[in-house]
């Protein structure tokens, strides 16, 4: 496949897969692991926070966080993540992917530590916790566009999909460890600090050591951020950013990019004495801003498709928690809260999270890694949306029967829904958004797509689940049917983006001015007249 890329970019696209590609995968993957651990670990300890800080001796069951407080504790990090995806997406295109990524890791380290340090009255503890969780979320949001862009700009065209899906697989590890860490810690605490169940002794069913447990669970999230920062300091900026975007008053952009690449990769770069002039021309013809007619004509539909499909996916994906209240007891993973003490409840909740993530989440990620460069992004995304819709519809229609009469079938359907989310749009929306857009605004466009997904996550987490909590089972089955329809909308929105398999990033964005721009952007240009002249103009 021939393109009109710059020589330095062609060298990256055609480089053989090497050890350093896996190093980059480790650096970006650890950042994404840190993100998902810090987002999801709060789910294991919210019930413990309710028992510790909102105990009421007049109640005949353990106290939970008030609904309003629970929404804030769970939602403040998601809100911060939304803001961070937009801000660091913009910043990654302005100051460089590496520098912006370093900033996110520093913020994650300190905010994860400080999240476990608040003391005082219940109100002050929750307020301080939410303050640091918000800023933690801002930094966590930045890892989405930055890690995706770094990996996509280092990978070659043949295995880029596998490396990006490998990066996204670290989300699965993060979710698994968000259950595994509190499960192990709570088990250790139970060995040394056992307590009576709530129904036997309400006042002493909440061990004082629980106040240490929840802090350790949150503070553990600082450790992988520190390790990742140490690795990142040794990694060069992406050669694409160095060659094309980074200011270079000495006009040595190509030479600097080649020098950086040769520090870490074995590559062959075709020597071109006119490379710097070609880079200047490359910048000039691709200098249009985000809010411009050239961008909307080339990528407007792509951006709408990426944002809508990611948002619709996250509405359904984050609403999956609404069935856990029936799934976990039916599988014997959790008991009635009155029959356990506070730390034992943490153990049961985190164990259930770990099992659900390990069985229902991780296999889907692995299938994506091995098959994405064979089946393509769009085929996997369409299949995933379709299968999620089918399983959710079946769970909704037969909800009462499978919940009460066949809990094993309920667990299978629940796991299959998660499997096809991860071997489907949960992976591909992340990957495609890192490939489709121009180099100068790749971080920002990925950030916009990811932020749209976080809006969907907030709808799934708060709107759908709050609706369920008011009336229970009838609303659960109705919501599952609505979510099946939501997935079908995501299926339709997938047709607004294009297949990215084995094309270079510049061929996909049209930056190289080659003939592939016509093919990739065909859905956008049907009313634009002669394609060739448009390609040359840009």
Short mmCIF file of C-alpha atoms in Angstrom, two decimals:
data_model
loop_
_atom_site.label_atom_id
_atom_site.label_comp_id
_atom_site.label_asym_id
_atom_site.label_seq_id
_atom_site.Cartn_x
_atom_site.Cartn_y
_atom_site.Cartn_z
CA UNK A 1 0.00 0.00 0.00
CA UNK A 2 1.58 3.26 -1.14
CA UNK A 3 0.90 6.59 0.53
CA UNK A 4 2.16 10.14 0.21
CA UNK A 5 3.30 10.28 3.81
CA UNK A 6 6.48 11.99 4.89
CA UNK A 7 9.47 9.65 5.03
CA UNK A 8 9.66 9.85 8.81
CA UNK A 9 5.99 8.83 9.09
CA UNK A 10 6.36 6.02 6.58
CA UNK A 11 9.22 4.65 8.66
CA UNK A 12 6.93 4.37 11.69
CA UNK A 13 4.14 2.77 9.68
CA UNK A 14 6.42 0.18 8.09
CA UNK A 15 8.63 -0.61 11.11
CA UNK A 16 8.57 -4.21 12.26
CA UNK A 17 6.92 -4.92 15.58
CA UNK A 18 9.70 -4.67 18.17
CA UNK A 19 10.35 -4.86 21.89
CA UNK A 20 9.90 -1.14 22.37
CA UNK A 21 6.36 -1.27 21.01
CA UNK A 22 5.59 -3.47 24.02
CA UNK A 23 7.40 -1.02 26.30
CA UNK A 24 5.11 1.76 25.03
CA UNK A 25 2.18 -0.58 25.56
CA UNK A 26 3.32 -1.09 29.16
CA UNK A 27 3.74 2.65 29.82
CA UNK A 28 0.36 3.61 28.38
CA UNK A 29 -1.34 0.47 29.67
CA UNK A 30 -0.21 1.09 33.26
CA UNK A 31 -1.68 4.57 33.06
CA UNK A 32 -4.97 3.16 31.89
CA UNK A 33 -4.83 0.47 34.58
CA UNK A 34 -4.37 3.23 37.16
CA UNK A 35 -7.37 5.07 35.75
CA UNK A 36 -9.82 2.20 35.93
CA UNK A 37 -8.65 1.04 39.36
CA UNK A 38 -9.16 4.51 40.82
CA UNK A 39 -12.56 4.94 39.18
CA UNK A 40 -14.02 1.58 40.22
CA UNK A 41 -12.41 0.90 43.62
CA UNK A 42 -14.88 3.28 45.28
CA UNK A 43 -17.67 0.77 44.56
CA UNK A 44 -16.19 -1.68 47.07
CA UNK A 45 -16.19 0.75 50.00
CA UNK A 46 -19.29 2.96 49.69
CA UNK A 47 -21.34 0.63 51.92
CA UNK A 48 -18.55 0.69 54.50
CA UNK A 49 -18.57 4.51 54.45
CA UNK A 50 -22.31 4.42 55.14
CA UNK A 51 -21.84 2.10 58.12
CA UNK A 52 -19.02 4.18 59.59
CA UNK A 53 -20.23 7.75 59.10
CA UNK A 54 -24.02 7.47 59.00
CA UNK A 55 -24.75 4.91 61.73
CA UNK A 56 -28.23 5.24 63.24
CA UNK A 57 -29.00 3.07 66.33
CA UNK A 58 -32.74 3.38 65.67
CA UNK A 59 -32.54 1.55 62.35
CA UNK A 60 -32.91 -2.23 62.13
CA UNK A 61 -30.49 -2.56 59.23
CA UNK A 62 -27.04 -1.13 58.45
CA UNK A 63 -27.08 2.48 57.40
CA UNK A 64 -26.14 3.30 53.83
CA UNK A 65 -24.93 6.56 52.37
CA UNK A 66 -27.95 8.79 51.73
CA UNK A 67 -28.91 8.62 48.06
CA UNK A 68 -27.78 12.19 47.40
CA UNK A 69 -24.42 11.63 49.13
CA UNK A 70 -23.97 8.27 47.38
CA UNK A 71 -24.53 9.92 43.99
CA UNK A 72 -21.94 12.59 44.78
CA UNK A 73 -19.33 10.13 46.08
CA UNK A 74 -19.75 7.90 43.03
CA UNK A 75 -20.28 10.67 40.49
CA UNK A 76 -17.69 13.26 41.40
CA UNK A 77 -14.85 11.26 39.81
CA UNK A 78 -16.93 10.68 36.67
CA UNK A 79 -17.60 14.42 36.46
CA UNK A 80 -13.89 15.13 36.87
CA UNK A 81 -13.09 12.51 34.24
CA UNK A 82 -15.41 14.26 31.78
CA UNK A 83 -13.61 17.57 32.37
CA UNK A 84 -10.18 15.96 32.17
CA UNK A 85 -10.90 14.26 28.86
CA UNK A 86 -11.69 17.63 27.32
CA UNK A 87 -8.90 19.64 28.97
CA UNK A 88 -6.04 17.18 28.60
CA UNK A 89 -7.24 16.24 25.12
CA UNK A 90 -6.73 19.88 24.19
CA UNK A 91 -3.48 20.17 26.16
CA UNK A 92 -1.95 17.03 24.61
CA UNK A 93 -2.16 18.68 21.19
CA UNK A 94 -0.68 21.92 22.51
CA UNK A 95 2.30 20.94 24.69
CA UNK A 96 2.87 17.34 23.63
CA UNK A 97 1.49 13.95 24.53
CA UNK A 98 4.33 13.05 26.89
CA UNK A 99 4.34 16.28 28.93
CA UNK A 100 0.58 16.23 29.37
CA UNK A 101 0.70 12.55 30.37
CA UNK A 102 3.37 13.32 32.99
CA UNK A 103 1.09 15.99 34.46
CA UNK A 104 -1.82 13.56 34.78
CA UNK A 105 0.32 10.98 36.59
CA UNK A 106 1.57 13.55 39.11
CA UNK A 107 -1.98 14.67 39.87
CA UNK A 108 -3.19 11.07 40.14
CA UNK A 109 -0.42 10.22 42.60
CA UNK A 110 -1.13 13.06 45.03
CA UNK A 111 -4.93 13.01 44.75
CA UNK A 112 -5.09 9.24 45.29
CA UNK A 113 -2.98 9.64 48.42
CA UNK A 114 -4.97 12.60 49.73
CA UNK A 115 -8.27 10.80 49.07
CA UNK A 116 -7.39 8.48 51.93
CA UNK A 117 -6.40 11.18 54.43
CA UNK A 118 -9.57 13.15 55.37
CA UNK A 119 -10.56 13.14 59.04
CA UNK A 120 -13.13 14.97 61.13
CA UNK A 121 -16.92 14.99 61.12
CA UNK A 122 -18.81 12.83 58.62
CA UNK A 123 -19.63 15.90 56.54
CA UNK A 124 -16.03 17.09 56.37
CA UNK A 125 -14.72 13.60 55.54
CA UNK A 126 -17.14 13.21 52.65
CA UNK A 127 -16.51 16.78 51.43
CA UNK A 128 -12.71 16.39 51.43
CA UNK A 129 -12.97 12.95 49.85
CA UNK A 130 -15.14 14.34 47.05
CA UNK A 131 -12.79 17.30 46.52
CA UNK A 132 -9.78 15.08 45.88
CA UNK A 133 -11.84 12.51 43.96
CA UNK A 134 -12.92 15.25 41.56
CA UNK A 135 -9.35 16.36 40.79
CA UNK A 136 -8.30 12.73 40.66
CA UNK A 137 -11.01 12.25 38.04
CA UNK A 138 -9.72 15.21 36.02
CA UNK A 139 -6.31 13.56 35.75
CA UNK A 140 -7.81 10.13 35.12
CA UNK A 141 -9.82 11.59 32.25
CA UNK A 142 -6.63 12.86 30.65
CA UNK A 143 -5.21 9.35 30.34
CA UNK A 144 -7.90 8.37 27.82
CA UNK A 145 -6.84 10.61 24.91
CA UNK A 146 -3.16 10.76 25.88
CA UNK A 147 -2.52 7.03 26.25
CA UNK A 148 -4.54 6.22 23.12
CA UNK A 149 -2.73 8.83 21.03
CA UNK A 150 0.75 7.83 22.23
CA UNK A 151 0.09 4.18 21.43
CA UNK A 152 -1.47 4.87 18.03
CA UNK A 153 1.38 7.18 16.99
CA UNK A 154 4.08 4.65 17.96
CA UNK A 155 2.44 1.55 16.49
CA UNK A 156 2.85 0.38 12.89
CA UNK A 157 -0.15 0.13 10.63
CA UNK A 158 -0.31 -3.68 10.61
CA UNK A 159 -0.58 -4.25 14.35
CA UNK A 160 -1.92 -0.88 15.54
CA UNK A 161 -5.33 -2.36 16.31
CA UNK A 162 -3.85 -5.14 18.45
CA UNK A 163 -1.69 -2.71 20.42
CA UNK A 164 -4.55 -0.27 20.99
CA UNK A 165 -6.84 -3.08 22.10
CA UNK A 166 -4.00 -4.39 24.29
CA UNK A 167 -3.85 -0.95 25.88
CA UNK A 168 -7.60 -0.99 26.44
CA UNK A 169 -7.35 -4.48 27.94
CA UNK A 170 -5.64 -2.81 30.88
CA UNK A 171 -9.07 -1.46 31.73
CA UNK A 172 -10.06 -5.05 32.38
CA UNK A 173 -7.05 -5.53 34.67
CA UNK A 174 -7.94 -2.29 36.45
CA UNK A 175 -11.52 -3.45 37.04
CA UNK A 176 -10.29 -6.85 38.24
CA UNK A 177 -7.84 -5.27 40.70
CA UNK A 178 -10.49 -2.81 41.93
CA UNK A 179 -12.21 -5.93 43.28
CA UNK A 180 -9.11 -7.99 44.07
CA UNK A 181 -7.28 -5.41 46.21
CA UNK A 182 -10.18 -4.69 48.63
CA UNK A 183 -11.03 -8.40 48.65
CA UNK A 184 -7.52 -9.37 49.79
CA UNK A 185 -7.21 -6.48 52.23
CA UNK A 186 -10.63 -7.08 53.80
CA UNK A 187 -9.83 -10.80 54.17
CA UNK A 188 -6.61 -9.94 56.00
CA UNK A 189 -8.50 -7.52 58.24
CA UNK A 190 -11.11 -10.18 58.99
CA UNK A 191 -8.41 -12.59 60.14
CA UNK A 192 -7.23 -10.13 62.77
CA UNK A 193 -10.34 -8.04 63.43
CA UNK A 194 -13.42 -10.23 63.22
CA UNK A 195 -16.76 -8.86 64.33
CA UNK A 196 -20.33 -9.93 65.00
CA UNK A 197 -23.06 -9.63 62.36
CA UNK A 198 -25.32 -6.60 62.50
CA UNK A 199 -28.38 -8.52 63.69
CA UNK A 200 -26.46 -9.78 66.73
CA UNK A 201 -24.72 -6.58 67.79
CA UNK A 202 -25.48 -3.50 65.64
CA UNK A 203 -23.25 -1.16 67.62
CA UNK A 204 -20.13 -3.34 67.30
CA UNK A 205 -20.74 -4.86 63.87
CA UNK A 206 -18.71 -2.04 62.31
CA UNK A 207 -15.09 -2.62 63.31
CA UNK A 208 -13.07 0.51 64.00
CA UNK A 209 -10.36 -0.87 61.68
CA UNK A 210 -12.76 -0.38 58.77
CA UNK A 211 -11.80 3.29 58.97
CA UNK A 212 -8.28 2.25 57.97
CA UNK A 213 -9.37 -0.27 55.34
CA UNK A 214 -11.21 2.14 53.06
CA UNK A 215 -8.31 4.59 53.16
CA UNK A 216 -5.77 1.95 52.11
CA UNK A 217 -8.01 0.83 49.22
CA UNK A 218 -8.06 4.38 47.83
CA UNK A 219 -4.41 5.15 48.47
CA UNK A 220 -3.21 2.01 46.66
CA UNK A 221 -4.22 3.81 43.45
CA UNK A 222 -1.20 6.11 43.82
CA UNK A 223 1.34 3.27 43.45
CA UNK A 224 0.89 2.40 39.74
CA UNK A 225 0.88 6.13 38.88
CA UNK A 226 4.31 6.52 40.50
CA UNK A 227 5.71 3.48 38.69
CA UNK A 228 4.33 4.66 35.34
CA UNK A 229 5.80 8.16 35.80
CA UNK A 230 9.27 6.66 36.32
CA UNK A 231 8.97 4.69 33.05
CA UNK A 232 7.48 7.59 31.12
CA UNK A 233 10.38 9.92 31.88
CA UNK A 234 12.64 7.72 29.74
CA UNK A 235 10.29 7.59 26.73
CA UNK A 236 10.76 10.06 23.85
CA UNK A 237 7.86 12.18 22.65
CA UNK A 238 5.96 10.50 19.80
CA UNK A 239 7.88 10.98 16.52
CA UNK A 240 4.74 12.25 14.79
CA UNK A 241 4.35 15.07 17.29
CA UNK A 242 8.06 15.92 17.14
CA UNK A 243 8.17 15.95 13.34
CA UNK A 244 4.95 17.80 12.55
CA UNK A 245 3.48 19.64 15.55
CA UNK A 246 6.25 20.54 18.01
CA UNK A 247 7.72 24.04 17.34
CA UNK A 248 11.22 23.78 15.91
CA UNK A 249 13.00 27.12 15.36
CA UNK A 250 16.07 25.35 13.90
CA UNK A 251 14.01 23.62 11.21
CA UNK A 252 15.33 20.20 12.27
CA UNK A 253 11.98 18.54 12.98
CA UNK A 254 12.56 15.48 10.77
CA UNK A 255 16.09 14.96 12.07
CA UNK A 256 14.92 15.23 15.69
CA UNK A 257 12.10 12.77 15.10
CA UNK A 258 14.45 10.27 13.44
CA UNK A 259 16.95 10.66 16.26
CA UNK A 260 14.24 9.94 18.84
CA UNK A 261 13.05 6.89 16.93
CA UNK A 262 16.53 5.45 16.55
CA UNK A 263 17.06 5.69 20.31
CA UNK A 264 14.36 3.11 20.89
CA UNK A 265 13.53 1.38 17.57
CA UNK A 266 15.35 -0.35 14.74
CA UNK A 267 14.01 1.46 11.68
CA UNK A 268 15.02 2.40 8.17
CA UNK A 269 14.27 5.99 7.17
CA UNK A 270 14.55 6.94 3.52
CA UNK A 271 16.84 9.96 3.38
CA UNK A 272 15.10 12.89 1.68
CA UNK A 273 16.96 16.23 1.43
CA UNK A 274 13.63 18.00 0.94
CA UNK A 275 12.00 16.47 4.01
CA UNK A 276 11.89 19.72 6.01
CA UNK A 277 10.23 21.56 3.11
CA UNK A 278 7.70 18.74 2.81
CA UNK A 279 6.99 18.98 6.53
CA UNK A 280 6.35 22.72 6.17
CA UNK A 281 3.94 22.04 3.32
CA UNK A 282 2.33 19.22 5.29
CA UNK A 283 1.69 21.64 8.16
CA UNK A 284 0.36 24.35 5.87
CA UNK A 285 -2.24 22.23 4.09
CA UNK A 286 -3.39 20.61 7.34
CA UNK A 287 -3.54 23.72 9.52
CA UNK A 288 -7.34 24.06 9.63
CA UNK A 289 -8.85 24.28 13.15
CA UNK A 290 -11.50 22.05 14.70
CA UNK A 291 -14.34 24.52 14.18
CA UNK A 292 -13.87 24.98 10.44
CA UNK A 293 -15.52 23.88 7.22
CA UNK A 294 -12.53 21.75 6.12
CA UNK A 295 -12.69 19.77 9.35
CA UNK A 296 -16.44 19.23 9.20
CA UNK A 297 -16.30 18.27 5.54
CA UNK A 298 -13.59 15.70 6.20
CA UNK A 299 -14.38 14.48 9.72
CA UNK A 300 -17.64 15.99 10.95
CA UNK A 301 -19.67 12.81 10.42
CA UNK A 302 -16.83 10.72 11.82
CA UNK A 303 -16.72 12.77 15.02
CA UNK A 304 -20.51 12.65 15.43
CA UNK A 305 -20.46 8.89 14.87
CA UNK A 306 -17.61 8.32 17.34
CA UNK A 307 -19.22 10.48 20.03
CA UNK A 308 -22.71 9.03 19.65
CA UNK A 309 -21.66 5.37 19.53
CA UNK A 310 -19.40 5.80 22.59
CA UNK A 311 -22.11 7.66 24.52
CA UNK A 312 -24.81 5.09 23.73
CA UNK A 313 -22.47 2.23 24.63
CA UNK A 314 -21.66 3.73 28.04
CA UNK A 315 -25.32 4.27 28.89
CA UNK A 316 -25.83 0.52 28.60
CA UNK A 317 -22.40 -0.50 29.94
CA UNK A 318 -22.61 1.51 33.17
CA UNK A 319 -26.28 0.59 33.67
CA UNK A 320 -25.27 -3.07 33.96
CA UNK A 321 -24.82 -2.54 37.70
CA UNK A 322 -28.60 -2.35 38.04
CA UNK A 323 -28.85 -6.17 37.75
CA UNK A 324 -26.05 -6.90 40.24
CA UNK A 325 -28.37 -6.47 43.22
CA UNK A 326 -30.25 -9.55 42.00
CA UNK A 327 -27.31 -11.41 40.43
CA UNK A 328 -24.89 -11.46 43.34
CA UNK A 329 -27.33 -12.80 46.00
CA UNK A 330 -28.72 -15.32 43.49
CA UNK A 331 -25.20 -16.69 42.93
CA UNK A 332 -24.54 -16.78 46.68
CA UNK A 333 -21.78 -14.16 46.41
CA UNK A 334 -23.36 -11.72 48.86
CA UNK A 335 -25.58 -12.10 51.92
CA UNK A 336 -28.21 -9.91 53.50
CA UNK A 337 -26.40 -6.89 55.05
CA UNK A 338 -27.84 -7.65 58.49
CA UNK A 339 -26.12 -11.06 58.52
CA UNK A 340 -22.57 -9.76 58.11
CA UNK A 341 -20.29 -7.24 59.79
CA UNK A 342 -18.88 -4.19 58.02
CA UNK A 343 -15.55 -5.62 56.85
CA UNK A 344 -17.18 -8.90 55.84
CA UNK A 345 -19.56 -6.91 53.65
CA UNK A 346 -16.60 -5.27 51.93
CA UNK A 347 -15.11 -8.72 51.36
CA UNK A 348 -18.30 -10.10 49.82
CA UNK A 349 -18.92 -7.05 47.63
CA UNK A 350 -15.34 -6.92 46.33
CA UNK A 351 -15.27 -10.70 45.77
CA UNK A 352 -18.43 -10.43 43.69
CA UNK A 353 -16.91 -7.55 41.71
CA UNK A 354 -13.75 -9.57 41.10
CA UNK A 355 -15.60 -12.69 39.90
CA UNK A 356 -17.93 -10.71 37.64
CA UNK A 357 -15.00 -8.81 36.11
CA UNK A 358 -12.78 -11.86 35.68
CA UNK A 359 -15.43 -14.06 34.06
CA UNK A 360 -17.52 -11.53 32.19
CA UNK A 361 -15.07 -8.77 31.30
CA UNK A 362 -11.55 -10.04 30.68
CA UNK A 363 -12.28 -12.71 28.01
CA UNK A 364 -13.89 -10.12 25.75
CA UNK A 365 -10.81 -7.91 25.83
CA UNK A 366 -8.56 -10.82 24.87
CA UNK A 367 -10.73 -11.75 21.89
CA UNK A 368 -10.49 -8.16 20.67
CA UNK A 369 -6.68 -8.18 20.91
CA UNK A 370 -6.33 -11.32 18.79
CA UNK A 371 -9.05 -10.65 16.23
CA UNK A 372 -9.29 -6.90 15.66
CA UNK A 373 -6.67 -6.76 12.92
CA UNK A 374 -8.36 -9.71 11.20
CA UNK A 375 -12.06 -8.87 11.56
CA UNK A 376 -11.72 -5.09 11.55
CA UNK A 377 -13.07 -2.49 13.93
CA UNK A 378 -16.52 -1.97 12.50
CA UNK A 379 -17.39 -5.66 12.23
CA UNK A 380 -16.57 -6.21 15.90
CA UNK A 381 -18.46 -3.08 16.97
CA UNK A 382 -21.59 -3.97 15.00
CA UNK A 383 -21.56 -7.52 16.32
CA UNK A 384 -21.07 -6.30 19.91
CA UNK A 385 -23.94 -3.84 19.83
CA UNK A 386 -26.24 -6.41 18.25
CA UNK A 387 -25.46 -9.16 20.77
CA UNK A 388 -25.71 -6.78 23.74
CA UNK A 389 -29.12 -5.70 22.53
CA UNK A 390 -30.30 -9.29 22.14
CA UNK A 391 -29.15 -10.40 25.60
CA UNK A 392 -30.53 -7.32 27.35
CA UNK A 393 -33.87 -7.73 25.60
CA UNK A 394 -34.04 -11.37 26.67
CA UNK A 395 -33.17 -10.46 30.28
CA UNK A 396 -35.85 -7.78 30.24
CA UNK A 397 -38.62 -9.90 28.73
CA UNK A 398 -37.92 -12.92 30.97
CA UNK A 399 -36.63 -10.98 33.97
CA UNK A 400 -38.94 -12.38 36.66
CA UNK A 401 -38.46 -15.97 35.52
CA UNK A 402 -34.67 -15.99 35.20
CA UNK A 403 -34.20 -13.99 38.42
CA UNK A 404 -36.36 -16.28 40.57
CA UNK A 405 -36.34 -19.65 38.78
CA UNK A 406 -33.07 -19.84 36.88
CA UNK A 407 -30.28 -17.75 38.47
CA UNK A 408 -27.64 -19.71 36.53
CA UNK A 409 -29.18 -18.54 33.24
CA UNK A 410 -29.30 -15.02 34.65
CA UNK A 411 -25.56 -15.17 35.37
CA UNK A 412 -24.81 -16.51 31.89
CA UNK A 413 -26.81 -13.78 30.14
CA UNK A 414 -25.23 -11.12 32.35
CA UNK A 415 -21.73 -12.41 31.57
CA UNK A 416 -22.41 -12.67 27.84
CA UNK A 417 -23.63 -9.08 27.76
CA UNK A 418 -20.36 -7.94 29.31
CA UNK A 419 -18.37 -10.24 27.02
CA UNK A 420 -19.84 -8.72 23.86
CA UNK A 421 -19.51 -5.22 25.26
CA UNK A 422 -15.76 -5.76 25.58
CA UNK A 423 -15.44 -7.89 22.45
CA UNK A 424 -17.32 -5.08 20.81
CA UNK A 425 -18.00 -1.37 21.19
CA UNK A 426 -16.38 -0.85 24.60
CA UNK A 427 -13.03 -1.58 22.92
CA UNK A 428 -13.62 -0.37 19.38
CA UNK A 429 -15.03 3.07 20.24
CA UNK A 430 -11.79 3.74 22.12
CA UNK A 431 -9.63 2.42 19.27
CA UNK A 432 -11.33 4.10 16.31
CA UNK A 433 -11.31 7.48 18.07
CA UNK A 434 -7.51 7.23 18.31
CA UNK A 435 -7.10 6.53 14.59
CA UNK A 436 -9.55 8.58 12.54
CA UNK A 437 -8.62 12.17 13.24
CA UNK A 438 -5.84 14.54 12.12
CA UNK A 439 -2.57 14.61 14.00
CA UNK A 440 -2.89 18.22 15.16
CA UNK A 441 -6.20 17.51 16.94
CA UNK A 442 -6.04 13.75 17.53
CA UNK A 443 -5.94 14.09 21.34
CA UNK A 444 -8.76 16.62 21.36
CA UNK A 445 -11.05 14.59 19.09
CA UNK A 446 -10.43 11.46 21.16
CA UNK A 447 -11.13 13.52 24.27
CA UNK A 448 -14.41 14.76 22.79
CA UNK A 449 -15.47 11.20 21.95
CA UNK A 450 -14.48 9.92 25.39
CA UNK A 451 -16.26 12.83 27.11
CA UNK A 452 -19.43 11.96 25.21
CA UNK A 453 -19.01 8.45 26.56
CA UNK A 454 -18.68 9.80 30.12
CA UNK A 455 -21.94 11.69 29.67
CA UNK A 456 -23.51 8.35 28.77
CA UNK A 457 -21.86 6.78 31.82
CA UNK A 458 -23.38 9.43 34.08
CA UNK A 459 -26.80 8.81 32.56
CA UNK A 460 -26.39 5.07 33.14
CA UNK A 461 -25.00 5.48 36.65
CA UNK A 462 -27.44 8.04 38.01
CA UNK A 463 -30.53 8.47 35.83
CA UNK A 464 -31.15 4.79 35.06
CA UNK A 465 -30.14 3.42 38.45
CA UNK A 466 -32.02 6.13 40.39
CA UNK A 467 -35.08 5.24 38.34
CA UNK A 468 -34.64 1.59 39.29
CA UNK A 469 -34.23 2.25 43.00
CA UNK A 470 -37.63 3.94 43.25
CA UNK A 471 -39.79 1.00 42.19
CA UNK A 472 -37.62 -2.11 41.94
CA UNK A 473 -38.20 -5.12 39.71
CA UNK A 474 -40.76 -3.74 37.24
CA UNK A 475 -38.58 -0.78 36.46
CA UNK A 476 -35.54 -3.02 36.15
CA UNK A 477 -37.13 -5.12 33.41
CA UNK A 478 -38.42 -2.02 31.61
CA UNK A 479 -34.99 -0.41 31.78
CA UNK A 480 -33.35 -3.50 30.30
CA UNK A 481 -35.71 -3.30 27.34
CA UNK A 482 -34.93 0.41 26.86
CA UNK A 483 -31.21 -0.34 27.03
CA UNK A 484 -31.65 -2.98 24.33
CA UNK A 485 -33.06 -0.22 22.13
CA UNK A 486 -30.18 2.07 23.12
CA UNK A 487 -27.73 -0.54 21.88
CA UNK A 488 -29.51 -0.71 18.55
CA UNK A 489 -29.10 3.06 18.22
CA UNK A 490 -25.39 2.51 18.82
CA UNK A 491 -25.45 -0.15 16.10
CA UNK A 492 -26.87 2.42 13.66
CA UNK A 493 -24.38 5.15 14.69
CA UNK A 494 -21.50 2.79 13.90
CA UNK A 495 -22.18 3.32 10.20
CA UNK A 496 -21.16 6.99 10.60
CA UNK A 497 -17.51 6.02 11.14
CA UNK A 498 -15.25 4.09 8.79
CA UNK A 499 -13.02 1.02 8.89
CA UNK A 500 -9.46 1.87 9.91
CA UNK A 501 -7.75 -1.51 9.59
CA UNK A 502 -4.22 -1.45 8.08
CA UNK A 503 -4.40 2.15 6.86
CA UNK A 504 -1.84 4.67 8.09
CA UNK A 505 -3.06 7.42 10.38
CA UNK A 506 -2.41 10.00 7.67
CA UNK A 507 -4.32 8.01 5.05
CA UNK A 508 -7.27 7.83 7.43
CA UNK A 509 -7.24 11.54 8.21
CA UNK A 510 -6.50 12.58 4.62
CA UNK A 511 -3.41 14.49 5.75
CA UNK A 512 -1.19 12.77 3.20
CA UNK A 513 -3.38 14.06 0.35
CA UNK A 514 -3.41 10.57 -1.16
CA UNK A 515 -6.18 8.73 -2.95
CA UNK A 516 -7.25 6.91 0.23
CA UNK A 517 -8.72 10.18 1.48
CA UNK A 518 -11.45 9.79 -1.12
CA UNK A 519 -12.26 6.25 -0.07
CA UNK A 520 -12.19 6.91 3.67
CA UNK A 521 -14.23 10.10 3.52
CA UNK A 522 -16.66 8.95 0.83
CA UNK A 523 -19.72 9.19 3.15
CA UNK A 524 -18.89 12.86 3.73
CA UNK A 525 -18.23 13.91 0.15
CA UNK A 526 -21.16 12.61 -1.83
CA UNK A 527 -22.38 16.16 -2.48
CA UNK A 528 -19.02 17.84 -2.92
CA UNK A 529 -18.50 17.32 -6.61
CA UNK A 530 -15.13 16.11 -7.89
CA UNK A 531 -13.18 14.38 -5.14
CA UNK A 532 -9.76 14.87 -6.58
CA UNK A 533 -9.88 18.65 -6.59
CA UNK A 534 -11.06 18.74 -2.98
CA UNK A 535 -8.21 16.47 -1.92
CA UNK A 536 -5.66 18.72 -3.61
CA UNK A 537 -7.16 21.89 -2.12
CA UNK A 538 -6.77 20.56 1.43
#
